[in-house]
Protein backbone atom coordinates (compact mmCIF):
# COMPACT_ATOMS: atom_id res chain seq x y z
CA UNK A 1 0.00 0.00 0.00
CA UNK A 2 2.83 2.40 0.86
CA UNK A 3 4.45 1.67 -2.50
CA UNK A 4 1.28 2.41 -4.43
CA UNK A 5 0.69 5.60 -2.44
CA UNK A 6 4.23 6.85 -3.06
CA UNK A 7 3.99 5.89 -6.72
CA UNK A 8 0.85 7.97 -7.10
CA UNK A 9 2.34 10.94 -5.22
CA UNK A 10 5.48 10.78 -7.37
CA UNK A 11 3.40 10.84 -10.55
CA UNK A 12 3.69 7.16 -11.46
CA UNK A 13 0.13 6.16 -10.65
CA UNK A 14 -0.54 5.19 -14.26
CA UNK A 15 2.60 3.02 -14.49
CA UNK A 16 0.78 -0.30 -14.25
CA UNK A 17 3.97 -2.24 -14.93
CA UNK A 18 5.15 -1.34 -11.42
CA UNK A 19 2.47 -3.66 -10.05
CA UNK A 20 3.97 -6.50 -12.07
CA UNK A 21 7.39 -5.94 -10.50
CA UNK A 22 5.91 -5.44 -7.04
CA UNK A 23 4.17 -8.83 -7.27
CA UNK A 24 7.55 -10.52 -7.87
CA UNK A 25 9.69 -8.29 -5.66
CA UNK A 26 9.26 -10.27 -2.43
CA UNK A 27 10.59 -13.40 -4.14
CA UNK A 28 13.65 -11.49 -5.31
CA UNK A 29 14.31 -10.05 -1.86
CA UNK A 30 13.89 -13.42 -0.18
CA UNK A 31 16.42 -14.99 -2.56
CA UNK A 32 19.02 -12.25 -2.72
CA UNK A 33 21.64 -14.46 -1.02
CA UNK A 34 21.28 -17.18 -3.67
CA UNK A 35 22.45 -15.72 -6.97
CA UNK A 36 21.08 -18.61 -9.04
CA UNK A 37 17.65 -18.34 -7.48
CA UNK A 38 17.71 -14.54 -7.81
CA UNK A 39 18.47 -15.01 -11.51
CA UNK A 40 15.52 -17.38 -11.82
CA UNK A 41 13.23 -14.84 -10.18
CA UNK A 42 14.51 -12.14 -12.54
CA UNK A 43 13.96 -14.48 -15.50
CA UNK A 44 10.34 -15.01 -14.40
CA UNK A 45 9.87 -11.27 -14.05
CA UNK A 46 11.40 -10.72 -17.49
CA UNK A 47 8.81 -13.04 -19.00
CA UNK A 48 6.01 -11.22 -17.19
CA UNK A 49 7.29 -7.81 -18.29
CA UNK A 50 7.72 -8.98 -21.89
CA UNK A 51 3.94 -9.31 -22.12
CA UNK A 52 3.44 -5.69 -21.03
CA UNK A 53 2.64 -3.26 -23.84
CA UNK A 54 4.01 0.13 -23.00
CA UNK A 55 7.11 1.87 -21.74
CA UNK A 56 8.91 0.48 -18.70
CA UNK A 57 11.43 2.70 -16.93
CA UNK A 58 13.07 0.56 -14.27
CA UNK A 59 14.73 3.51 -12.50
CA UNK A 60 11.26 4.79 -11.61
CA UNK A 61 10.57 1.61 -9.65
CA UNK A 62 13.80 2.12 -7.72
CA UNK A 63 12.82 5.68 -6.81
CA UNK A 64 9.39 4.61 -5.53
CA UNK A 65 10.82 1.60 -3.70
CA UNK A 66 13.43 3.66 -1.87
CA UNK A 67 10.89 6.37 -1.00
CA UNK A 68 8.58 3.69 0.39
CA UNK A 69 11.31 2.07 2.45
CA UNK A 70 12.32 5.44 3.89
CA UNK A 71 8.69 6.07 4.85
CA UNK A 72 8.23 2.67 6.49
CA UNK A 73 11.29 2.82 8.75
CA UNK A 74 12.19 6.52 9.03
CA UNK A 75 14.00 6.29 12.38
CA UNK A 76 16.11 3.30 11.38
CA UNK A 77 16.79 4.25 7.76
CA UNK A 78 20.36 5.35 7.14
CA UNK A 79 22.98 5.45 4.42
CA UNK A 80 23.76 1.75 4.82
CA UNK A 81 20.13 0.86 4.12
CA UNK A 82 20.11 3.15 1.10
CA UNK A 83 23.24 1.50 -0.29
CA UNK A 84 22.01 -2.05 0.38
CA UNK A 85 18.57 -1.60 -1.19
CA UNK A 86 20.09 0.38 -4.06
CA UNK A 87 22.57 -2.46 -4.62
CA UNK A 88 19.75 -5.01 -4.68
CA UNK A 89 17.76 -3.07 -7.24
CA UNK A 90 20.79 -2.32 -9.42
CA UNK A 91 21.51 -6.06 -9.54
CA UNK A 92 17.91 -6.87 -10.41
CA UNK A 93 17.80 -4.13 -13.02
CA UNK A 94 21.03 -5.34 -14.62
CA UNK A 95 19.70 -8.91 -14.76
CA UNK A 96 16.45 -7.74 -16.30
CA UNK A 97 18.23 -5.70 -18.96
CA UNK A 98 20.55 -8.61 -19.83
CA UNK A 99 17.68 -11.00 -20.47
PDB file of N, CA and C in Angstrom:
ATOM      1  N   UNK A   1       0.821  -1.195   0.000  1.00  0.00           N
ATOM      2  CA  UNK A   1       0.000   0.000   0.000  1.00  0.00           C
ATOM      3  C   UNK A   1       0.864   1.256   0.000  1.00  0.00           C
ATOM      4  N   UNK A   2       1.940   1.241   0.802  1.00  0.00           N
ATOM      5  CA  UNK A   2       2.829   2.401   0.855  1.00  0.00           C
ATOM      6  C   UNK A   2       3.468   2.630  -0.509  1.00  0.00           C
ATOM      7  N   UNK A   3       3.841   1.551  -1.181  1.00  0.00           N
ATOM      8  CA  UNK A   3       4.451   1.668  -2.498  1.00  0.00           C
ATOM      9  C   UNK A   3       3.495   2.330  -3.478  1.00  0.00           C
ATOM     10  N   UNK A   4       2.258   1.869  -3.491  1.00  0.00           N
ATOM     11  CA  UNK A   4       1.277   2.413  -4.426  1.00  0.00           C
ATOM     12  C   UNK A   4       0.988   3.882  -4.113  1.00  0.00           C
ATOM     13  N   UNK A   5       0.913   4.214  -2.832  1.00  0.00           N
ATOM     14  CA  UNK A   5       0.692   5.600  -2.437  1.00  0.00           C
ATOM     15  C   UNK A   5       1.844   6.480  -2.916  1.00  0.00           C
ATOM     16  N   UNK A   6       3.072   6.055  -2.636  1.00  0.00           N
ATOM     17  CA  UNK A   6       4.235   6.848  -3.056  1.00  0.00           C
ATOM     18  C   UNK A   6       4.317   6.945  -4.575  1.00  0.00           C
ATOM     19  N   UNK A   7       3.983   5.859  -5.260  1.00  0.00           N
ATOM     20  CA  UNK A   7       3.990   5.895  -6.720  1.00  0.00           C
ATOM     21  C   UNK A   7       3.028   6.937  -7.261  1.00  0.00           C
ATOM     22  N   UNK A   8       1.841   6.989  -6.662  1.00  0.00           N
ATOM     23  CA  UNK A   8       0.846   7.973  -7.099  1.00  0.00           C
ATOM     24  C   UNK A   8       1.316   9.394  -6.808  1.00  0.00           C
ATOM     25  N   UNK A   9       1.859   9.600  -5.615  1.00  0.00           N
ATOM     26  CA  UNK A   9       2.335  10.937  -5.218  1.00  0.00           C
ATOM     27  C   UNK A   9       3.483  11.388  -6.125  1.00  0.00           C
ATOM     28  N   UNK A  10       4.322  10.448  -6.534  1.00  0.00           N
ATOM     29  CA  UNK A  10       5.475  10.782  -7.367  1.00  0.00           C
ATOM     30  C   UNK A  10       5.116  10.879  -8.847  1.00  0.00           C
ATOM     31  N   UNK A  11       3.847  10.689  -9.168  1.00  0.00           N
ATOM     32  CA  UNK A  11       3.397  10.844 -10.548  1.00  0.00           C
ATOM     33  C   UNK A  11       3.448   9.586 -11.381  1.00  0.00           C
ATOM     34  N   UNK A  12       3.604   8.423 -10.735  1.00  0.00           N
ATOM     35  CA  UNK A  12       3.693   7.163 -11.462  1.00  0.00           C
ATOM     36  C   UNK A  12       2.451   6.299 -11.272  1.00  0.00           C
ATOM     37  N   UNK A  13       1.356   6.897 -10.899  1.00  0.00           N
ATOM     38  CA  UNK A  13       0.127   6.158 -10.649  1.00  0.00           C
ATOM     39  C   UNK A  13      -0.384   5.398 -11.857  1.00  0.00           C
ATOM     40  N   UNK A  14      -0.068   5.869 -13.048  1.00  0.00           N
ATOM     41  CA  UNK A  14      -0.540   5.189 -14.259  1.00  0.00           C
ATOM     42  C   UNK A  14       0.464   4.163 -14.784  1.00  0.00           C
ATOM     43  N   UNK A  15       1.580   3.985 -14.076  1.00  0.00           N
ATOM     44  CA  UNK A  15       2.602   3.022 -14.494  1.00  0.00           C
ATOM     45  C   UNK A  15       2.223   1.635 -13.977  1.00  0.00           C
ATOM     46  N   UNK A  16       1.309   0.984 -14.688  1.00  0.00           N
ATOM     47  CA  UNK A  16       0.775  -0.299 -14.248  1.00  0.00           C
ATOM     48  C   UNK A  16       1.835  -1.397 -14.190  1.00  0.00           C
ATOM     49  N   UNK A  17       2.891  -1.250 -14.935  1.00  0.00           N
ATOM     50  CA  UNK A  17       3.969  -2.235 -14.926  1.00  0.00           C
ATOM     51  C   UNK A  17       4.623  -2.339 -13.553  1.00  0.00           C
ATOM     52  N   UNK A  18       4.557  -1.279 -12.754  1.00  0.00           N
ATOM     53  CA  UNK A  18       5.154  -1.338 -11.419  1.00  0.00           C
ATOM     54  C   UNK A  18       4.481  -2.410 -10.567  1.00  0.00           C
ATOM     55  N   UNK A  19       3.177  -2.598 -10.774  1.00  0.00           N
ATOM     56  CA  UNK A  19       2.468  -3.661 -10.045  1.00  0.00           C
ATOM     57  C   UNK A  19       3.035  -5.027 -10.386  1.00  0.00           C
ATOM     58  N   UNK A  20       3.409  -5.223 -11.644  1.00  0.00           N
ATOM     59  CA  UNK A  20       3.970  -6.496 -12.070  1.00  0.00           C
ATOM     60  C   UNK A  20       5.288  -6.786 -11.345  1.00  0.00           C
ATOM     61  N   UNK A  21       6.119  -5.769 -11.215  1.00  0.00           N
ATOM     62  CA  UNK A  21       7.387  -5.938 -10.497  1.00  0.00           C
ATOM     63  C   UNK A  21       7.121  -6.139  -9.011  1.00  0.00           C
ATOM     64  N   UNK A  22       6.216  -5.355  -8.466  1.00  0.00           N
ATOM     65  CA  UNK A  22       5.915  -5.445  -7.039  1.00  0.00           C
ATOM     66  C   UNK A  22       5.428  -6.840  -6.656  1.00  0.00           C
ATOM     67  N   UNK A  23       4.661  -7.469  -7.539  1.00  0.00           N
ATOM     68  CA  UNK A  23       4.171  -8.827  -7.274  1.00  0.00           C
ATOM     69  C   UNK A  23       5.311  -9.832  -7.173  1.00  0.00           C
ATOM     70  N   UNK A  24       6.406  -9.602  -7.860  1.00  0.00           N
ATOM     71  CA  UNK A  24       7.553 -10.518  -7.869  1.00  0.00           C
ATOM     72  C   UNK A  24       8.662 -10.092  -6.907  1.00  0.00           C
ATOM     73  N   UNK A  25       8.574  -8.879  -6.398  1.00  0.00           N
ATOM     74  CA  UNK A  25       9.687  -8.286  -5.657  1.00  0.00           C
ATOM     75  C   UNK A  25      10.021  -9.061  -4.383  1.00  0.00           C
ATOM     76  N   UNK A  26       9.010  -9.528  -3.663  1.00  0.00           N
ATOM     77  CA  UNK A  26       9.262 -10.270  -2.426  1.00  0.00           C
ATOM     78  C   UNK A  26      10.101 -11.511  -2.709  1.00  0.00           C
ATOM     79  N   UNK A  27       9.804 -12.206  -3.789  1.00  0.00           N
ATOM     80  CA  UNK A  27      10.586 -13.397  -4.143  1.00  0.00           C
ATOM     81  C   UNK A  27      12.038 -13.044  -4.416  1.00  0.00           C
ATOM     82  N   UNK A  28      12.276 -11.907  -5.032  1.00  0.00           N
ATOM     83  CA  UNK A  28      13.655 -11.492  -5.305  1.00  0.00           C
ATOM     84  C   UNK A  28      14.378 -11.150  -4.013  1.00  0.00           C
ATOM     85  N   UNK A  29      13.708 -10.428  -3.138  1.00  0.00           N
ATOM     86  CA  UNK A  29      14.315 -10.046  -1.864  1.00  0.00           C
ATOM     87  C   UNK A  29      14.633 -11.285  -1.031  1.00  0.00           C
ATOM     88  N   UNK A  30      13.702 -12.224  -0.983  1.00  0.00           N
ATOM     89  CA  UNK A  30      13.892 -13.421  -0.176  1.00  0.00           C
ATOM     90  C   UNK A  30      15.019 -14.318  -0.703  1.00  0.00           C
ATOM     91  N   UNK A  31      15.394 -14.150  -1.952  1.00  0.00           N
ATOM     92  CA  UNK A  31      16.423 -14.991  -2.560  1.00  0.00           C
ATOM     93  C   UNK A  31      17.682 -14.225  -2.943  1.00  0.00           C
ATOM     94  N   UNK A  32      17.877 -13.078  -2.350  1.00  0.00           N
ATOM     95  CA  UNK A  32      19.024 -12.247  -2.720  1.00  0.00           C
ATOM     96  C   UNK A  32      20.353 -12.940  -2.392  1.00  0.00           C
ATOM     97  N   UNK A  33      20.393 -13.796  -1.403  1.00  0.00           N
ATOM     98  CA  UNK A  33      21.639 -14.461  -1.018  1.00  0.00           C
ATOM     99  C   UNK A  33      21.987 -15.632  -1.930  1.00  0.00           C
ATOM    100  N   UNK A  34      21.059 -16.060  -2.760  1.00  0.00           N
ATOM    101  CA  UNK A  34      21.284 -17.176  -3.672  1.00  0.00           C
ATOM    102  C   UNK A  34      21.241 -16.624  -5.101  1.00  0.00           C
ATOM    103  N   UNK A  35      22.401 -16.398  -5.669  1.00  0.00           N
ATOM    104  CA  UNK A  35      22.453 -15.718  -6.973  1.00  0.00           C
ATOM    105  C   UNK A  35      21.743 -16.496  -8.071  1.00  0.00           C
ATOM    106  N   UNK A  36      21.776 -17.826  -8.010  1.00  0.00           N
ATOM    107  CA  UNK A  36      21.085 -18.612  -9.038  1.00  0.00           C
ATOM    108  C   UNK A  36      19.572 -18.460  -8.922  1.00  0.00           C
ATOM    109  N   UNK A  37      19.096 -18.497  -7.684  1.00  0.00           N
ATOM    110  CA  UNK A  37      17.649 -18.344  -7.479  1.00  0.00           C
ATOM    111  C   UNK A  37      17.213 -16.920  -7.809  1.00  0.00           C
ATOM    112  N   UNK A  38      18.029 -15.929  -7.453  1.00  0.00           N
ATOM    113  CA  UNK A  38      17.707 -14.540  -7.808  1.00  0.00           C
ATOM    114  C   UNK A  38      17.615 -14.408  -9.320  1.00  0.00           C
ATOM    115  N   UNK A  39      18.516 -15.050 -10.042  1.00  0.00           N
ATOM    116  CA  UNK A  39      18.469 -15.008 -11.505  1.00  0.00           C
ATOM    117  C   UNK A  39      17.183 -15.636 -12.014  1.00  0.00           C
ATOM    118  N   UNK A  40      16.776 -16.745 -11.411  1.00  0.00           N
ATOM    119  CA  UNK A  40      15.523 -17.384 -11.815  1.00  0.00           C
ATOM    120  C   UNK A  40      14.336 -16.449 -11.600  1.00  0.00           C
ATOM    121  N   UNK A  41      14.314 -15.776 -10.473  1.00  0.00           N
ATOM    122  CA  UNK A  41      13.227 -14.840 -10.184  1.00  0.00           C
ATOM    123  C   UNK A  41      13.234 -13.689 -11.189  1.00  0.00           C
ATOM    124  N   UNK A  42      14.412 -13.213 -11.539  1.00  0.00           N
ATOM    125  CA  UNK A  42      14.511 -12.143 -12.541  1.00  0.00           C
ATOM    126  C   UNK A  42      14.077 -12.645 -13.919  1.00  0.00           C
ATOM    127  N   UNK A  43      14.391 -13.896 -14.217  1.00  0.00           N
ATOM    128  CA  UNK A  43      13.956 -14.478 -15.499  1.00  0.00           C
ATOM    129  C   UNK A  43      12.432 -14.547 -15.566  1.00  0.00           C
ATOM    130  N   UNK A  44      11.811 -14.965 -14.455  1.00  0.00           N
ATOM    131  CA  UNK A  44      10.344 -15.011 -14.398  1.00  0.00           C
ATOM    132  C   UNK A  44       9.777 -13.616 -14.612  1.00  0.00           C
ATOM    133  N   UNK A  45      10.349 -12.641 -13.914  1.00  0.00           N
ATOM    134  CA  UNK A  45       9.873 -11.267 -14.054  1.00  0.00           C
ATOM    135  C   UNK A  45      10.070 -10.767 -15.482  1.00  0.00           C
ATOM    136  N   UNK A  46      11.161 -11.123 -16.102  1.00  0.00           N
ATOM    137  CA  UNK A  46      11.397 -10.718 -17.494  1.00  0.00           C
ATOM    138  C   UNK A  46      10.298 -11.231 -18.410  1.00  0.00           C
ATOM    139  N   UNK A  47       9.888 -12.471 -18.184  1.00  0.00           N
ATOM    140  CA  UNK A  47       8.810 -13.043 -18.996  1.00  0.00           C
ATOM    141  C   UNK A  47       7.493 -12.306 -18.764  1.00  0.00           C
ATOM    142  N   UNK A  48       7.230 -11.968 -17.523  1.00  0.00           N
ATOM    143  CA  UNK A  48       6.006 -11.223 -17.192  1.00  0.00           C
ATOM    144  C   UNK A  48       6.039  -9.845 -17.845  1.00  0.00           C
ATOM    145  N   UNK A  49       7.180  -9.160 -17.725  1.00  0.00           N
ATOM    146  CA  UNK A  49       7.293  -7.809 -18.288  1.00  0.00           C
ATOM    147  C   UNK A  49       7.268  -7.821 -19.811  1.00  0.00           C
ATOM    148  N   UNK A  50       7.716  -8.898 -20.421  1.00  0.00           N
ATOM    149  CA  UNK A  50       7.724  -8.984 -21.885  1.00  0.00           C
ATOM    150  C   UNK A  50       6.312  -8.931 -22.451  1.00  0.00           C
ATOM    151  N   UNK A  51       5.341  -9.339 -21.672  1.00  0.00           N
ATOM    152  CA  UNK A  51       3.943  -9.308 -22.118  1.00  0.00           C
ATOM    153  C   UNK A  51       3.325  -7.915 -22.010  1.00  0.00           C
ATOM    154  N   UNK A  52       3.981  -7.026 -21.252  1.00  0.00           N
ATOM    155  CA  UNK A  52       3.445  -5.686 -21.029  1.00  0.00           C
ATOM    156  C   UNK A  52       3.622  -4.842 -22.284  1.00  0.00           C
ATOM    157  N   UNK A  53       2.570  -4.158 -22.682  1.00  0.00           N
ATOM    158  CA  UNK A  53       2.637  -3.262 -23.837  1.00  0.00           C
ATOM    159  C   UNK A  53       2.691  -1.835 -23.321  1.00  0.00           C
ATOM    160  N   UNK A  54       3.826  -1.236 -23.468  1.00  0.00           N
ATOM    161  CA  UNK A  54       4.013   0.126 -22.996  1.00  0.00           C
ATOM    162  C   UNK A  54       5.461   0.325 -22.575  1.00  0.00           C
ATOM    163  N   UNK A  55       5.748   1.517 -22.139  1.00  0.00           N
ATOM    164  CA  UNK A  55       7.108   1.871 -21.740  1.00  0.00           C
ATOM    165  C   UNK A  55       7.350   1.475 -20.290  1.00  0.00           C
ATOM    166  N   UNK A  56       8.489   0.857 -20.048  1.00  0.00           N
ATOM    167  CA  UNK A  56       8.909   0.481 -18.701  1.00  0.00           C
ATOM    168  C   UNK A  56      10.216   1.202 -18.412  1.00  0.00           C
ATOM    169  N   UNK A  57      10.225   1.990 -17.349  1.00  0.00           N
ATOM    170  CA  UNK A  57      11.431   2.705 -16.930  1.00  0.00           C
ATOM    171  C   UNK A  57      11.798   2.188 -15.547  1.00  0.00           C
ATOM    172  N   UNK A  58      12.744   1.255 -15.511  1.00  0.00           N
ATOM    173  CA  UNK A  58      13.069   0.562 -14.266  1.00  0.00           C
ATOM    174  C   UNK A  58      13.573   1.492 -13.165  1.00  0.00           C
ATOM    175  N   UNK A  59      14.225   2.572 -13.521  1.00  0.00           N
ATOM    176  CA  UNK A  59      14.728   3.506 -12.504  1.00  0.00           C
ATOM    177  C   UNK A  59      13.581   4.153 -11.725  1.00  0.00           C
ATOM    178  N   UNK A  60      12.413   4.240 -12.324  1.00  0.00           N
ATOM    179  CA  UNK A  60      11.257   4.795 -11.612  1.00  0.00           C
ATOM    180  C   UNK A  60      10.832   3.860 -10.482  1.00  0.00           C
ATOM    181  N   UNK A  61      10.907   2.558 -10.710  1.00  0.00           N
ATOM    182  CA  UNK A  61      10.572   1.609  -9.649  1.00  0.00           C
ATOM    183  C   UNK A  61      11.532   1.793  -8.482  1.00  0.00           C
ATOM    184  N   UNK A  62      12.812   1.937  -8.775  1.00  0.00           N
ATOM    185  CA  UNK A  62      13.804   2.120  -7.716  1.00  0.00           C
ATOM    186  C   UNK A  62      13.480   3.355  -6.884  1.00  0.00           C
ATOM    187  N   UNK A  63      13.122   4.440  -7.531  1.00  0.00           N
ATOM    188  CA  UNK A  63      12.817   5.682  -6.809  1.00  0.00           C
ATOM    189  C   UNK A  63      11.625   5.491  -5.875  1.00  0.00           C
ATOM    190  N   UNK A  64      10.584   4.835  -6.361  1.00  0.00           N
ATOM    191  CA  UNK A  64       9.387   4.611  -5.533  1.00  0.00           C
ATOM    192  C   UNK A  64       9.698   3.627  -4.419  1.00  0.00           C
ATOM    193  N   UNK A  65      10.463   2.579  -4.719  1.00  0.00           N
ATOM    194  CA  UNK A  65      10.820   1.595  -3.705  1.00  0.00           C
ATOM    195  C   UNK A  65      11.603   2.234  -2.572  1.00  0.00           C
ATOM    196  N   UNK A  66      12.614   3.022  -2.908  1.00  0.00           N
ATOM    197  CA  UNK A  66      13.427   3.662  -1.872  1.00  0.00           C
ATOM    198  C   UNK A  66      12.611   4.664  -1.068  1.00  0.00           C
ATOM    199  N   UNK A  67      11.753   5.428  -1.722  1.00  0.00           N
ATOM    200  CA  UNK A  67      10.892   6.373  -0.997  1.00  0.00           C
ATOM    201  C   UNK A  67       9.972   5.624  -0.038  1.00  0.00           C
ATOM    202  N   UNK A  68       9.462   4.490  -0.460  1.00  0.00           N
ATOM    203  CA  UNK A  68       8.576   3.692   0.386  1.00  0.00           C
ATOM    204  C   UNK A  68       9.320   3.126   1.580  1.00  0.00           C
ATOM    205  N   UNK A  69      10.514   2.620   1.350  1.00  0.00           N
ATOM    206  CA  UNK A  69      11.307   2.070   2.452  1.00  0.00           C
ATOM    207  C   UNK A  69      11.657   3.158   3.460  1.00  0.00           C
ATOM    208  N   UNK A  70      12.022   4.323   2.975  1.00  0.00           N
ATOM    209  CA  UNK A  70      12.325   5.440   3.886  1.00  0.00           C
ATOM    210  C   UNK A  70      11.112   5.792   4.737  1.00  0.00           C
ATOM    211  N   UNK A  71       9.931   5.739   4.136  1.00  0.00           N
ATOM    212  CA  UNK A  71       8.692   6.071   4.848  1.00  0.00           C
ATOM    213  C   UNK A  71       8.332   5.020   5.888  1.00  0.00           C
ATOM    214  N   UNK A  72       8.619   3.761   5.590  1.00  0.00           N
ATOM    215  CA  UNK A  72       8.234   2.671   6.488  1.00  0.00           C
ATOM    216  C   UNK A  72       9.116   2.584   7.730  1.00  0.00           C
ATOM    217  N   UNK A  73      10.377   2.902   7.605  1.00  0.00           N
ATOM    218  CA  UNK A  73      11.295   2.824   8.748  1.00  0.00           C
ATOM    219  C   UNK A  73      12.122   4.110   8.881  1.00  0.00           C
ATOM    220  N   UNK A  74      11.463   5.243   9.065  1.00  0.00           N
ATOM    221  CA  UNK A  74      12.186   6.521   9.035  1.00  0.00           C
ATOM    222  C   UNK A  74      13.254   6.672  10.123  1.00  0.00           C
ATOM    223  N   UNK A  75      13.016   6.128  11.294  1.00  0.00           N
ATOM    224  CA  UNK A  75      13.996   6.285  12.384  1.00  0.00           C
ATOM    225  C   UNK A  75      15.214   5.398  12.186  1.00  0.00           C
ATOM    226  N   UNK A  76      15.019   4.257  11.560  1.00  0.00           N
ATOM    227  CA  UNK A  76      16.113   3.304  11.384  1.00  0.00           C
ATOM    228  C   UNK A  76      16.842   3.458  10.051  1.00  0.00           C
ATOM    229  N   UNK A  77      16.211   4.134   9.099  1.00  0.00           N
ATOM    230  CA  UNK A  77      16.794   4.248   7.762  1.00  0.00           C
ATOM    231  C   UNK A  77      18.050   5.099   7.811  1.00  0.00           C
ATOM    232  N   UNK A  78      19.119   4.590   7.204  1.00  0.00           N
ATOM    233  CA  UNK A  78      20.362   5.354   7.138  1.00  0.00           C
ATOM    234  C   UNK A  78      21.053   5.081   5.803  1.00  0.00           C
ATOM    235  N   UNK A  79      22.244   5.597   5.666  1.00  0.00           N
ATOM    236  CA  UNK A  79      22.982   5.445   4.422  1.00  0.00           C
ATOM    237  C   UNK A  79      23.272   4.001   4.063  1.00  0.00           C
ATOM    238  N   UNK A  80      23.504   3.159   5.082  1.00  0.00           N
ATOM    239  CA  UNK A  80      23.763   1.745   4.818  1.00  0.00           C
ATOM    240  C   UNK A  80      22.549   1.065   4.196  1.00  0.00           C
ATOM    241  N   UNK A  81      21.360   1.411   4.695  1.00  0.00           N
ATOM    242  CA  UNK A  81      20.135   0.858   4.121  1.00  0.00           C
ATOM    243  C   UNK A  81      19.981   1.321   2.669  1.00  0.00           C
ATOM    244  N   UNK A  82      20.235   2.583   2.451  1.00  0.00           N
ATOM    245  CA  UNK A  82      20.114   3.154   1.104  1.00  0.00           C
ATOM    246  C   UNK A  82      21.036   2.420   0.126  1.00  0.00           C
ATOM    247  N   UNK A  83      22.265   2.195   0.566  1.00  0.00           N
ATOM    248  CA  UNK A  83      23.237   1.503  -0.288  1.00  0.00           C
ATOM    249  C   UNK A  83      22.812   0.058  -0.534  1.00  0.00           C
ATOM    250  N   UNK A  84      22.379  -0.634   0.517  1.00  0.00           N
ATOM    251  CA  UNK A  84      22.012  -2.048   0.381  1.00  0.00           C
ATOM    252  C   UNK A  84      20.814  -2.237  -0.541  1.00  0.00           C
ATOM    253  N   UNK A  85      19.755  -1.451  -0.338  1.00  0.00           N
ATOM    254  CA  UNK A  85      18.568  -1.595  -1.189  1.00  0.00           C
ATOM    255  C   UNK A  85      18.848  -1.123  -2.601  1.00  0.00           C
ATOM    256  N   UNK A  86      19.683  -0.082  -2.723  1.00  0.00           N
ATOM    257  CA  UNK A  86      20.093   0.377  -4.056  1.00  0.00           C
ATOM    258  C   UNK A  86      20.893  -0.697  -4.773  1.00  0.00           C
ATOM    259  N   UNK A  87      21.770  -1.367  -4.038  1.00  0.00           N
ATOM    260  CA  UNK A  87      22.565  -2.458  -4.615  1.00  0.00           C
ATOM    261  C   UNK A  87      21.654  -3.580  -5.103  1.00  0.00           C
ATOM    262  N   UNK A  88      20.681  -3.957  -4.278  1.00  0.00           N
ATOM    263  CA  UNK A  88      19.755  -5.012  -4.680  1.00  0.00           C
ATOM    264  C   UNK A  88      19.064  -4.635  -5.991  1.00  0.00           C
ATOM    265  N   UNK A  89      18.497  -3.439  -6.039  1.00  0.00           N
ATOM    266  CA  UNK A  89      17.755  -3.066  -7.241  1.00  0.00           C
ATOM    267  C   UNK A  89      18.662  -2.954  -8.457  1.00  0.00           C
ATOM    268  N   UNK A  90      19.870  -2.424  -8.287  1.00  0.00           N
ATOM    269  CA  UNK A  90      20.786  -2.320  -9.421  1.00  0.00           C
ATOM    270  C   UNK A  90      21.126  -3.701  -9.970  1.00  0.00           C
ATOM    271  N   UNK A  91      21.267  -4.687  -9.087  1.00  0.00           N
ATOM    272  CA  UNK A  91      21.512  -6.059  -9.537  1.00  0.00           C
ATOM    273  C   UNK A  91      20.304  -6.621 -10.273  1.00  0.00           C
ATOM    274  N   UNK A  92      19.132  -6.400  -9.740  1.00  0.00           N
ATOM    275  CA  UNK A  92      17.913  -6.867 -10.408  1.00  0.00           C
ATOM    276  C   UNK A  92      17.767  -6.187 -11.754  1.00  0.00           C
ATOM    277  N   UNK A  93      17.948  -4.883 -11.775  1.00  0.00           N
ATOM    278  CA  UNK A  93      17.796  -4.125 -13.024  1.00  0.00           C
ATOM    279  C   UNK A  93      18.791  -4.608 -14.083  1.00  0.00           C
ATOM    280  N   UNK A  94      20.024  -4.855 -13.686  1.00  0.00           N
ATOM    281  CA  UNK A  94      21.031  -5.340 -14.624  1.00  0.00           C
ATOM    282  C   UNK A  94      20.631  -6.713 -15.179  1.00  0.00           C
ATOM    283  N   UNK A  95      20.131  -7.585 -14.310  1.00  0.00           N
ATOM    284  CA  UNK A  95      19.704  -8.911 -14.760  1.00  0.00           C
ATOM    285  C   UNK A  95      18.515  -8.817 -15.714  1.00  0.00           C
ATOM    286  N   UNK A  96      17.607  -7.897 -15.438  1.00  0.00           N
ATOM    287  CA  UNK A  96      16.448  -7.735 -16.305  1.00  0.00           C
ATOM    288  C   UNK A  96      16.863  -7.198 -17.679  1.00  0.00           C
ATOM    289  N   UNK A  97      17.805  -6.283 -17.697  1.00  0.00           N
ATOM    290  CA  UNK A  97      18.234  -5.704 -18.964  1.00  0.00           C
ATOM    291  C   UNK A  97      19.065  -6.681 -19.785  1.00  0.00           C
ATOM    292  N   UNK A  98      19.709  -7.635 -19.124  1.00  0.00           N
ATOM    293  CA  UNK A  98      20.546  -8.613 -19.834  1.00  0.00           C
ATOM    294  C   UNK A  98      19.740  -9.781 -20.389  1.00  0.00           C
ATOM    295  N   UNK A  99      18.468  -9.847 -20.053  1.00  0.00           N
ATOM    296  CA  UNK A  99      17.682 -11.001 -20.473  1.00  0.00           C
ATOM    297  C   UNK A  99      17.242 -10.917 -21.883  1.00  0.00           C
TER     298      UNK A  99
END
